[in-house]
Each structure stands twice: as structure tokens, then as C-alpha cells.
XYZ file of C-alpha atoms in Angstrom:
661
model
C -221.838 97.025 -8.910
C -220.571 100.585 -9.271
C -223.795 101.994 -7.762
C -223.610 99.465 -4.908
C -220.009 100.443 -4.161
C -220.918 104.149 -4.190
C -223.833 103.503 -1.839
C -221.558 101.579 0.550
C -218.968 104.364 0.469
C -221.635 106.961 1.286
C -222.893 104.864 4.208
C -219.368 104.531 5.590
C -218.773 108.262 5.096
C -222.041 109.072 6.878
C -221.098 106.771 9.725
C -217.660 108.423 10.019
C -219.220 111.903 10.121
C -221.836 111.001 12.738
C -221.097 112.284 16.219
C -221.579 110.065 19.257
C -224.374 111.531 21.350
C -223.332 111.134 24.978
C -225.554 111.911 27.950
C -223.862 112.409 31.306
C -226.199 112.208 34.290
C -225.012 113.499 37.670
C -226.822 113.094 40.984
C -224.658 114.743 43.658
C -221.457 116.638 44.413
C -219.423 113.435 44.804
C -220.222 111.853 41.458
C -219.801 115.174 39.645
C -216.145 115.250 40.748
C -215.678 111.964 38.825
C -217.868 112.884 35.856
C -216.667 116.472 35.301
C -213.251 115.499 33.847
C -215.021 113.251 31.318
C -217.497 116.021 30.503
C -214.615 118.410 29.814
C -213.007 115.732 27.626
C -216.193 115.282 25.611
C -216.684 119.040 25.297
C -213.117 119.411 24.019
C -213.879 117.096 21.089
C -216.956 118.674 19.419
C -216.213 117.006 16.072
C -216.679 113.565 17.586
C -219.144 113.987 20.441
C -222.363 115.756 21.375
C -222.740 116.287 25.113
C -226.053 116.328 26.955
C -226.106 116.956 30.714
C -228.889 115.756 33.014
C -228.926 116.858 36.647
C -231.026 115.235 39.367
C -230.879 114.131 42.984
C -229.359 116.250 45.752
C -227.790 118.703 43.262
C -231.123 120.562 43.278
C -231.701 120.753 47.050
C -230.856 123.887 49.011
C -229.960 121.946 52.184
C -227.187 120.249 50.224
C -225.805 123.407 48.679
C -227.675 123.617 45.354
C -224.571 122.129 43.793
C -226.001 122.256 40.269
C -224.619 125.815 40.246
C -221.033 124.530 40.149
C -221.939 122.639 36.943
C -223.188 125.880 35.436
C -220.066 127.689 36.679
C -218.020 125.097 34.766
C -219.846 126.363 31.663
C -221.878 123.236 30.966
C -225.377 123.576 29.535
C -227.752 121.580 31.712
C -230.322 120.096 29.349
C -232.637 118.756 32.050
C -233.067 119.310 35.777
C -235.137 116.622 37.466
C -236.342 117.097 41.026
C -236.303 113.461 42.128
C -235.643 113.555 45.864
C -238.507 112.794 48.236
C -237.557 114.421 51.533
C -237.535 112.428 54.706
C -234.020 110.978 54.701
C -235.228 107.507 55.692
C -235.403 104.164 53.892
C -238.893 104.771 52.508
C -237.877 108.178 51.126
C -234.963 106.579 49.267
C -237.303 104.059 47.631
C -239.799 106.789 46.748
C -236.970 108.875 45.245
C -236.003 105.975 42.975
C -239.643 105.631 41.937
C -239.992 109.345 41.248
C -236.846 109.327 39.128
C -238.174 106.363 37.129
C -241.391 108.292 36.464
C -239.555 111.407 35.199
C -236.608 109.900 33.308
C -238.414 108.288 30.333
C -239.570 111.632 28.891
C -236.078 113.121 29.193
C -234.289 110.108 27.686
C -236.859 109.861 24.900
C -236.309 113.530 24.049
C -232.508 113.388 24.183
C -232.153 109.965 22.506
C -228.484 109.533 23.542
C -226.278 106.854 22.024
C -224.594 106.318 25.376
C -225.563 107.237 28.945
C -222.660 107.626 31.373
C -223.581 106.824 34.962
C -221.308 106.739 37.982
C -220.949 104.618 41.049
C -223.392 103.187 43.526
C -226.073 105.738 44.454
C -229.779 104.925 44.422
C -230.271 107.761 41.912
C -227.762 106.065 39.604
C -229.698 102.804 39.865
C -232.816 104.622 38.623
C -230.821 106.052 35.705
C -229.393 102.672 34.703
C -232.770 100.946 35.010
C -234.511 103.540 32.832
C -231.769 103.523 30.181
C -231.565 99.716 30.010
C -235.336 99.406 29.544
C -235.254 102.114 26.854
C -232.483 100.346 24.894
C -229.852 103.002 25.592
C -226.249 101.861 25.939
C -224.801 102.450 29.400
C -221.190 103.157 30.375
C -220.743 102.555 34.109
C -217.871 104.188 35.996
C -216.233 102.585 39.044
C -217.959 99.221 38.821
C -216.437 96.114 40.355
C -215.354 97.798 43.576
C -216.230 96.556 47.049
C -217.167 98.748 49.987
C -219.386 97.020 52.523
C -222.909 98.503 52.623
C -226.035 98.562 50.466
C -223.861 100.515 48.022
C -222.283 97.183 47.017
C -225.646 95.759 45.971
C -226.552 98.899 44.014
C -223.134 99.114 42.356
C -223.217 95.481 41.211
C -226.830 95.851 40.028
C -225.815 98.808 37.840
C -222.897 96.769 36.488
C -225.315 94.052 35.382
C -227.465 96.643 33.586
C -224.488 98.410 31.962
C -223.096 97.547 28.527
C -219.630 99.017 29.077
C -217.426 99.499 32.132
C -214.620 101.926 32.997
C -213.133 100.683 36.260
C -210.391 102.097 38.468
C -208.280 99.184 39.714
C -207.034 95.817 38.519
C -208.966 94.125 41.318
C -212.200 95.831 40.262
C -211.577 94.637 36.693
C -211.164 91.067 37.935
C -214.365 91.346 39.974
C -216.295 92.405 36.867
C -214.878 89.474 34.922
C -215.829 87.183 37.812
C -219.357 88.625 37.570
C -219.412 87.282 33.961
C -219.065 90.703 32.301
C -217.472 90.631 28.832
C -213.790 91.488 29.305
C -213.678 93.170 25.880
C -216.121 95.778 27.173
C -214.172 96.515 30.350
C -211.655 99.378 30.397
C -209.110 99.646 33.206
C -209.000 103.430 33.137
C -208.273 104.647 36.654
C -210.407 107.187 38.487
C -211.236 110.286 36.371
C -210.994 112.580 39.401
C -207.286 111.662 39.654
C -206.700 113.418 36.323
C -207.622 116.693 37.969
C -206.311 116.184 41.475
C -202.872 114.893 40.444
C -202.459 117.872 38.132
C -203.891 120.543 40.422
C -203.001 119.774 44.031
C -199.696 121.724 43.905
C -201.384 125.117 43.597
C -199.448 128.120 44.869
C -202.551 129.635 46.470
C -203.461 126.638 48.619
C -202.962 128.554 51.882
C -205.455 131.186 50.721
C -208.014 128.418 50.186
C -207.310 126.864 53.581
C -207.615 130.220 55.375
C -210.805 131.039 53.489
C -212.509 127.934 54.858
C -210.839 127.588 58.274
C -209.663 131.035 59.337
C -206.577 133.220 59.082
C -204.574 131.637 61.882
C -204.723 128.043 60.646
C -201.493 126.319 59.563
C -200.745 123.647 56.979
C -201.027 120.069 58.343
C -202.598 121.465 61.521
C -206.303 120.983 60.810
C -208.737 118.117 60.201
C -211.291 117.424 57.464
C -214.296 115.402 58.718
C -216.838 113.784 56.405
C -219.140 111.059 57.737
C -222.163 109.585 55.920
C -224.927 107.338 57.288
C -224.786 103.575 56.704
C -228.275 102.763 55.486
C -228.113 99.119 56.570
C -227.118 100.105 60.130
C -228.447 103.626 60.674
C -228.588 103.549 64.480
C -224.962 102.492 64.856
C -223.711 104.938 62.208
C -225.372 107.818 64.059
C -223.725 106.626 67.278
C -220.310 106.564 65.541
C -220.938 110.083 64.233
C -221.671 111.309 67.766
C -218.513 109.644 69.109
C -216.455 111.142 66.282
C -217.672 114.665 67.077
C -216.944 114.133 70.795
C -213.416 112.959 69.943
C -212.846 115.919 67.621
C -214.050 118.390 70.269
C -211.653 116.831 72.780
C -208.796 116.724 70.274
C -209.019 120.519 70.062
C -207.831 121.101 66.492
C -209.342 123.318 63.818
C -211.796 121.113 61.891
C -213.789 121.453 58.681
C -216.984 119.359 58.965
C -218.938 118.661 55.785
C -222.640 117.827 56.039
C -223.508 114.173 55.329
C -225.091 113.063 52.053
C -228.832 112.588 51.573
C -229.018 108.891 52.520
C -231.418 107.618 55.154
C -230.145 108.717 58.565
C -228.583 111.995 57.443
C -231.278 114.111 59.120
C -230.521 112.478 62.482
C -226.787 113.059 61.972
C -227.376 116.761 61.355
C -229.444 116.882 64.564
C -226.512 115.339 66.462
C -224.142 117.924 64.972
C -226.387 120.795 66.032
C -226.976 119.286 69.464
C -223.202 119.286 69.990
C -223.053 122.957 68.974
C -220.585 122.249 66.175
C -221.787 125.139 64.010
C -221.069 127.617 66.833
C -217.881 125.981 68.146
C -214.775 128.180 67.599
C -212.702 125.212 66.380
C -215.238 124.037 63.807
C -216.484 125.170 60.445
C -219.552 123.224 59.227
C -220.314 123.524 55.489
C -222.709 121.921 53.014
C -220.403 121.967 50.023
C -216.857 122.822 48.979
C -215.967 123.074 45.249
C -213.905 120.057 44.234
C -210.787 122.017 43.227
C -210.722 123.678 46.648
C -211.624 120.455 48.446
C -208.528 118.881 46.871
C -206.346 121.525 48.496
C -208.036 121.089 51.875
C -207.573 117.300 51.861
C -204.037 117.452 50.441
C -202.687 119.740 53.173
C -204.761 118.486 56.136
C -203.201 117.036 59.250
C -205.738 114.214 58.956
C -209.039 113.270 57.363
C -211.641 111.379 59.391
C -215.001 109.775 58.613
C -216.233 107.160 56.181
C -216.263 108.961 52.828
C -214.816 107.140 49.838
C -212.658 110.241 49.328
C -210.696 109.237 52.422
C -209.808 105.783 51.120
C -209.422 106.859 47.484
C -208.391 110.438 46.675
C -206.613 111.200 49.970
C -204.134 108.403 49.265
C -202.824 110.313 46.250
C -201.528 113.009 48.630
C -200.285 110.785 51.459
C -202.789 112.459 53.800
C -203.362 110.393 56.970
C -206.919 109.053 57.126
C -209.013 107.538 59.916
C -211.773 105.406 58.403
C -214.640 104.817 60.828
C -217.117 101.934 60.761
C -218.127 99.566 57.993
C -219.070 101.825 55.061
C -215.768 101.332 53.237
C -215.084 97.747 54.290
C -213.480 95.962 51.364
C -212.080 99.053 49.637
C -208.512 98.908 48.399
C -206.524 101.431 50.413
C -203.009 102.771 50.750
C -200.961 102.639 53.935
C -202.242 106.105 54.858
C -205.587 104.669 56.048
C -206.075 103.594 59.667
C -209.301 101.589 60.008
C -211.403 101.824 63.159
C -214.036 99.227 62.266
C -215.592 99.032 65.722
C -215.626 102.730 66.552
C -217.557 102.059 69.742
C -215.842 104.492 72.126
C -214.733 108.099 72.013
C -211.332 107.073 73.409
C -210.696 104.665 70.521
C -211.349 107.395 67.957
C -209.319 109.923 69.969
C -206.396 107.483 70.113
C -206.624 107.014 66.333
C -206.401 110.802 65.934
C -203.302 110.827 68.134
C -201.691 108.125 65.997
C -202.503 109.697 62.628
C -202.596 113.471 63.037
C -199.683 115.269 61.396
C -198.151 112.202 59.742
C -197.318 112.053 56.027
C -197.375 108.885 53.970
C -196.035 107.896 50.539
C -198.412 108.965 47.769
C -200.522 106.107 46.429
C -201.832 105.688 42.897
C -204.003 102.631 43.518
C -206.984 104.361 41.915
C -205.347 106.150 39.018
C -202.303 107.652 37.338
C -203.879 110.855 35.980
C -204.619 109.522 32.481
C -208.134 108.119 32.888
C -209.956 110.614 30.658
C -207.855 110.033 27.491
C -208.428 106.309 27.907
C -212.173 106.787 28.342
C -212.320 109.070 25.280
C -210.691 106.365 23.140
C -213.033 103.784 24.662
C -216.084 105.877 23.713
C -214.734 106.415 20.196
C -214.396 102.652 19.774
C -218.068 101.922 20.598
C -219.698 100.356 17.550
C -223.339 101.422 17.425
C -224.000 98.718 14.845
C -223.193 96.021 17.378
C -226.226 94.249 18.862
C -227.600 96.199 21.800
C -228.365 93.117 23.851
C -225.388 92.568 26.144
C -223.979 89.095 26.563
C -222.498 87.550 29.676
C -219.337 85.466 29.676
C -220.402 82.586 31.871
C -217.726 80.020 32.707
C -218.022 76.804 30.689
C -219.927 73.930 32.248
C -219.758 70.235 31.501
C -222.164 68.430 29.225
C -225.651 67.706 30.548
C -224.920 64.053 31.184
C -222.039 64.714 33.599
C -222.892 65.250 37.255
C -222.917 68.796 38.648
C -223.106 67.566 42.227
C -220.903 69.656 44.530
C -218.920 66.610 45.653
C -218.154 65.820 42.025
C -216.992 69.388 41.366
C -214.808 69.462 44.471
C -213.327 66.086 43.608
C -212.453 66.710 39.969
C -211.136 70.289 39.930
C -207.465 69.646 40.534
C -203.937 70.991 40.347
C -200.562 69.563 39.507
C -198.171 70.046 42.421
C -194.397 69.781 41.982
C -191.889 69.296 44.798
C -188.224 69.809 43.892
C -186.769 67.691 46.667
C -183.087 67.203 47.230
C -183.256 63.460 46.571
C -186.397 63.101 44.493
C -188.595 65.073 42.130
C -192.246 64.545 42.957
C -195.405 65.414 41.063
C -198.963 64.900 42.308
C -202.516 65.397 41.092
C -204.247 67.122 44.037
C -208.036 67.587 44.188
C -209.928 70.607 45.513
C -210.469 68.759 48.793
C -206.730 68.415 49.306
C -206.729 64.726 48.399
C -203.699 63.396 46.523
C -205.304 61.513 43.646
C -202.043 60.186 42.207
C -198.384 60.750 43.003
C -195.225 60.340 40.899
C -191.627 60.241 42.135
C -188.263 60.053 40.340
C -184.668 60.474 41.481
C -183.509 64.076 41.072
C -180.997 64.379 38.187
C -177.765 66.210 38.849
C -177.894 68.753 36.010
C -180.346 71.597 35.519
C -181.209 70.535 31.964
C -181.947 66.952 32.971
C -184.044 68.163 35.900
C -186.240 70.386 33.687
C -186.618 67.592 31.113
C -187.748 65.160 33.816
C -190.222 67.655 35.315
C -191.851 68.158 31.899
C -191.988 64.418 31.292
C -193.597 63.729 34.698
C -196.124 66.549 34.216
C -197.074 65.230 30.789
C -197.633 61.774 32.265
C -199.771 63.240 35.065
C -201.884 65.291 32.626
C -202.486 62.158 30.526
C -203.547 60.194 33.617
C -205.771 63.072 34.813
C -208.048 62.611 31.792
C -208.702 58.985 32.739
C -209.092 59.912 36.418
C -211.785 62.501 35.481
C -209.663 65.305 36.962
C -209.624 68.766 35.384
C -206.175 70.322 35.839
C -206.559 74.040 36.634
C -202.869 74.855 36.817
C -199.433 73.812 38.046
C -197.973 74.694 41.460
C -194.182 74.507 41.822
C -191.759 75.537 44.528
C -192.387 78.048 47.305
C -194.364 81.262 47.293
C -195.497 84.268 49.293
C -199.215 85.055 49.286
C -200.321 88.545 50.359
C -203.950 89.728 50.316
C -204.934 86.489 48.547
C -202.495 87.186 45.697
C -199.354 85.220 44.890
C -196.402 87.616 44.733
C -194.552 86.676 41.546
C -191.999 89.476 41.148
C -190.753 91.130 37.970
C -189.516 87.862 36.393
C -191.960 85.472 38.133
C -189.210 84.198 40.423
C -190.164 85.704 43.794
C -189.853 83.811 47.097
C -186.644 81.853 46.417
C -186.493 81.355 50.169
C -184.015 78.497 49.966
C -181.474 80.879 48.462
C -181.458 83.401 51.273
C -177.747 83.714 52.157
C -176.924 83.085 55.798
C -173.132 83.108 55.409
C -170.740 84.851 53.032
C -168.263 81.964 52.947
C -170.506 78.960 53.518
C -170.686 75.770 51.461
C -171.286 76.018 47.721
C -174.922 75.907 46.665
C -176.329 74.348 43.483
C -177.342 77.868 42.396
C -173.630 78.784 42.098
C -173.506 80.984 45.182
C -172.322 80.157 48.694
C -173.920 80.110 52.102
C -177.565 79.657 51.007
C -180.025 77.975 53.373
C -180.325 75.178 50.815
C -176.564 74.550 50.957
C -176.853 73.857 54.713
C -180.305 72.470 55.421
C -181.739 70.769 52.322
C -181.940 67.014 51.869
C -179.293 67.262 49.151
C -176.927 69.135 51.489
C -177.376 66.545 54.243
C -176.845 63.725 51.735
C -173.558 65.351 50.708
C -172.448 65.552 54.368
C -173.555 61.969 54.974
C -171.382 60.767 52.092
C -168.422 62.782 53.386
C -168.707 61.250 56.866
C -169.170 57.801 55.373
C -166.062 58.188 53.207
C -164.129 59.193 56.342
C -165.629 56.189 58.199
C -167.240 58.536 60.723
C -170.911 57.831 59.973
C -171.582 54.359 61.324
C -172.271 53.861 65.019
C -173.368 50.910 67.084
C -176.907 49.897 66.249
C -176.799 51.030 62.621
C -177.078 48.598 59.733
C -173.626 48.154 58.206
C -172.979 50.435 55.266
C -170.720 49.186 52.551
C -168.425 51.621 50.824
C -170.236 51.264 47.494
C -173.752 51.635 48.925
C -175.720 54.805 48.192
C -175.716 56.972 51.306
C -178.643 59.352 51.908
C -179.754 61.965 54.427
C -181.771 59.258 56.197
C -178.534 57.517 57.203
C -177.264 60.800 58.664
C -180.491 61.251 60.642
C -180.362 57.668 61.961
C -176.727 58.088 62.974
C -177.530 61.290 64.873
C -180.461 59.583 66.595
C -178.122 56.789 67.761
C -175.677 59.278 69.253
C -173.197 60.011 66.451
C -171.848 63.433 67.449
C -170.556 64.273 63.957
C -173.938 63.567 62.380
C -175.659 65.474 65.183
C -173.423 68.509 64.555
C -174.340 68.498 60.855
C -178.049 68.503 61.716
C -177.594 71.303 64.286
C -175.691 73.411 61.731
C -178.440 72.865 59.180
C -181.067 73.785 61.766
C -179.184 76.938 62.801
C -178.766 78.014 59.150
C -182.478 77.490 58.584
C -183.184 79.413 61.780
C -181.090 82.395 60.641
C -182.922 82.392 57.300
C -186.296 82.250 59.039
C -185.296 85.172 61.277
C -184.661 87.188 58.105
C -188.111 86.231 56.830
C -189.708 87.145 60.178
C -188.164 90.607 59.970
C -189.541 91.107 56.440
C -193.115 89.756 56.608
C -193.755 89.479 60.377
C -195.961 86.329 60.461
C -197.692 85.056 63.596
C -196.525 81.439 63.342
C -193.768 79.313 61.762
C -194.678 75.813 60.537
C -191.958 73.427 59.368
C -192.821 70.464 57.171
C -191.095 67.456 55.679
C -188.898 64.645 56.961
C -186.450 67.032 58.600
C -189.028 69.198 60.368
C -188.834 67.475 63.762
C -185.037 67.623 63.709
C -184.951 71.335 62.866
C -187.748 72.499 65.173
C -185.676 72.957 68.341
C -182.629 74.674 66.757
C -184.861 77.012 64.718
C -186.810 78.002 67.840
C -183.509 78.554 69.667
C -182.089 80.807 66.917
C -185.298 82.863 66.825
C -185.093 83.365 70.577
C -181.463 84.447 70.362
C -181.307 86.511 67.176
C -184.767 87.841 66.282
C -186.000 91.275 67.267
C -188.106 91.454 70.393
C -191.284 91.662 68.306
C -190.538 88.241 66.769
C -188.785 86.336 69.556
C -191.968 84.736 70.917
C -193.158 83.385 67.565
C -193.834 79.673 67.966
C -192.283 77.053 65.677
C -194.488 74.031 64.952
C -194.227 71.006 62.677
C -196.894 70.082 60.160
C -198.791 66.830 60.547
C -200.289 67.020 57.048
C -199.643 64.277 54.540
C -197.258 65.629 51.890
C -197.459 69.291 52.997
C -195.053 70.502 50.270
C -197.236 69.069 47.512
C -200.430 70.320 49.159
C -198.955 73.794 49.590
C -197.947 74.019 45.932
C -201.403 72.820 44.854
C -203.206 75.243 47.159
C -201.661 78.250 45.390
C -203.223 77.097 42.123
C -206.567 75.970 43.533
C -207.061 79.129 45.591
C -206.154 81.480 42.744
C -208.168 79.802 39.980
C -211.386 79.137 41.875
C -211.867 81.935 44.369
C -214.449 84.666 43.979
C -214.084 87.802 46.126
C -217.113 90.043 46.720
């Protein structure tokens, strides 16, 4: 036993002393800007890591600046240089380049024998790297997976994610996309973009004007020049070349100093360069056309530009960190998360449209955005690499969602019928709970009188929900979640707030000294316009013998009086009851005006028993009190069955079942 223990201790000691052999493969200037911070992090920890650098793709082409030299200038030893690009810049050349890379990579990977290969993004070169490594049983860490852009890059990016064993993504949405793609959440790191570590730390350089003048001339001023970077869209080459031509025409007309970077090596780039030379951009006094700018200097140029234009991911990602105004042209970045600094011109089909976008954006400054990172990505990735257990099975596993047993139908109608939500409506008179199917069908509904105290109300809600969950089992309904109260949905996400209590719309105050609300405050919409508020007014009028009018059923003093009696009295001409309804409608209208000024919707839809009675006064208040931009918003009433319950259920059903790609 002693010898066994000593042997185990030696094995553990050997494992602790073993360095993780990491190979970083870079294909072009863009991915190096993301990989370099990680490479520096690995190099700074020689006791834990061995770094191998492989360079391929456009790094080694003179027309694209021979950018492998900047890797050498950063003092990295390049272990292998692979010439993998087949010239031609068309679709066939891209395919041949992938094939050539696959022919050359096995020898290199066999010689280096890395524990982990780090590959970035969505380039066809990166797909060759991931394919070779996966087939050679090398673990892959993929950077920036899970994102959505809008071109063939999406397909390549997601394909690499499926080949990769580990993921370091930039945004919460990208993380959720990877989970939706059945990737193991324990192997996904929400790190942020590594390039942000450098750009957030370095963009306040004192010598930034020297850099700007070096690239654009001595007489250029801060925020008075443009950076243009447009790449071909390989799935729509003809249109992307047309957009590039229109962009150059607009820039020539706009008459501002402009730095134009050559496009990347994708199919269509050769034609774009021809367009640039046909326009005389390289000789134009306002333009400087360059193949490459070192990343640290490029940061300064983007940070202090009057605007950035094109379709580079830098415009929708890194530029947001500086608040630089961006004009994003065409479809290449469709689906990307962006800050408010980005103005999209999806259909950039005229020079005038692009010129007008330049007029709108040039010289503005926006709040800095950190959607893609907070400057601490590299430390997170270093810890992630250190945690990789090389004794774990190499074969990756996918986290598929559970399915029902084989003997239960998987017919689409069955799935749509049985995936359900519990919806809760906190009405003034009644509490209601419903089981609502994916199709919007109310399978079963429960209703109880609303207790007067908060504690009793919560106890009853829990009791009704428990009863509904029990019944759901026998109704073959799978409850996905519970929807309660109101909500605001923005970009397909329910806004919950810091304490999960956002969108208490009924408690918007419309008067400082209005009637007391059940929340303890005064003047809330609910205190004027809810069913409970109208019931209270109905009882007051009844007690004062002012509620009954000719045509109404006699109400005895002891009988329970509800909002329905108030509505019937108003319909039969009771002026007091009518005034109560008008006041409630005006209070609701004032509250809706406040909402219109905050979220600026295109339509207002009222639902419930009181909707038809409130429609006219709400429309009137909007016309009188809203800003001009909101005065013409139309107020409609819903004709859905139980819209409050359906709305609550839809928040659950949409959130738990959607997949966004």
C-alpha cells in the first residue's frame, strides 16, 4: 500500500508539473487582434504554458500587407508558416484554400502535438484548422462562437462551434445561443472579447494625434476624418461590390479626409479593389488607401474618428467601446449586437442614402458601450485554460434537450398542444389562473374572489397554482413556467429590473393627491381605473343612493355591488357613474401618455371588460397631452378571449421555447 501511495503521489506531482501545450493559429490581421492578448497572457505564464504559434492565410500575402511581420515584431516565435491561400478571390479559390490548408495542417499538428488549439471566429481558414484538429483528436478552444452576423460567416462560425470542445464567447446572448445549439454549458466561458483588454487600456494614448497625422496628413483634426472598411459578402458578391462603389461615391461627395483599408481576401475582394482604383481613390487628395494598420494604431484612428463606415465587425464591436459613430452598410453584420452608436443602412442602394447617413452620423459622440467586453477577458481565459482536465474523455458530448419516452407521440400538433404555461391575472374582483397551451388555447381556467389582504392573496395564488399543476399532469400538459402580471419585452427579452419587479404600470402616479391605492401610495392608475377602484366608487354611490337609475334591476342595500353595476348605470344615463368612468379613463390616458413618451410604441391596445369604456377617453387624452410624435397613435380594443391571461402566458412560452439564429 505504501508503494501504491508513493506511485500515486508521483503521478499527481508529474501532472502538476506538466505544462499545457497551447497552439494558437492565426489567419489574418483581424483575428490576430483578438488572439494576440491571449498569446501575451500565455507567454507571461511560462511555468504553466508552452506556446506554439502557427501562421497561415492572408498573413503571408504581400497584397494584404505581409502581416505576419507584426507577429514577429510582437516578439512571438512563429513555429510554422503555411502558405494556404489559392489566389483568385472567388468562391472556388476559397474552397481550394480550405483544401490546401487541410493538406498541410496534419504534418504541422502532428509535429507540434498541442494539448489545445485556439482558433478564432468564422473564417474559412479557421474552419480548416478546426476540422484538422478535431480529426486528429486535438482539443479545440473556439473564440467568439455563438454570435450572429448574417452571411456565410454564420454557417462557418457555427460549424467550428460544433467541432470545438471549449468555448470562450463575448456576450450573454452568444452564450445562450451556444447552449441552444446543445453545447455543454460547463465548457462555455463568458469571457468578453480579448481585444477589449488592449483597446480599453490603450485608447487614451497621449500621442494619438501623431498617429492620426502619420496616416492622414498634418492638417487633419480629431473627429474630422472617416475610417472606411468594407468587405465582400460572399453570398451576394455582385450587390456587395455595388454597395462598395456607392460608398466610395458618397465619401468622395462628402469631402472629408478618409482612411480606406483594403478589403479582406474573401471572394469578390479583387473586384472591389478594381472599383477603388477605377474611382482614383489612391490618388485622391482626400483619401489614404492602405493594406494594413497595426492594431494599436488602428485603435487610435477608430477612437478619434468623426465616423466609421463599411461592414467590418470592428464597426459594430470595437468602435462601440469609444462611442465612435458608425454607419453599417448592407447585410454582412445583420444580427450582431450593437450599441446605439451604429446606424444601419441595410438597403444601401443609392449614393444619396449613404450620404445622408454620413450627414446624420459624422461628428457625433455616443456613450461608450461594453457589450462585447469589460477589459478582463484574458485573465478569465487563462483560468479557463488552467482548468482544462486532459484526463477527461476527448469525445465531446452534446446537451440535447430531454425528449419523451418512445411510446409518446412526437407529432408537432402534440408538442404544440402540451407545452403550456400557467398564466395568472390579478384582477380587482377575482384572481384567475389558467393553463394555456402553445397554441394560445386555454386548457383549463380557475377563478376565485380576490382576498383583501396581501398575505391572503399570495396564499390563494399559491393554492390555485398548485391545483393547476396537479391538473396539468392529468391533462398531459407540461408546464414550462408561470406568467404573472404585466411586463415590458424589448428585443425578445423580458425586462425584469434589479429586483424582478419591472413594469408595475398600474402604479404609475398620475396625481399627487389622488385616491389611496392598495400599494399605500396615492394617485396611481390602479386607484382610478382598476376594477377594484370602480367597485369602490360603485359602493360609494350606492350608499348615497345615487347609483340606481330607471331601467336598472333594484339593488338592495345589503347586496354586493360591483363595477358591473357602475358600468350598467353609466350606460343607462347615470351622470355620476359616467363621471367616474370618464375619470378612470382620463387617469389611464395620462398614464399611457407617460408610457408613450418612454417606449414610443406604434399602437395602444386595451383589453378587458373596461376596454370599450376607456377607449374614447384614452384616445382623447393622448390627442391633448402627448407630444406631437405620439398624438396620432391609435387606441384599439382587443377582441381576444382572455387577453390578460394569454399575454401573461405568452411571456413564458416565448422565452422558454424560442431559438434565435
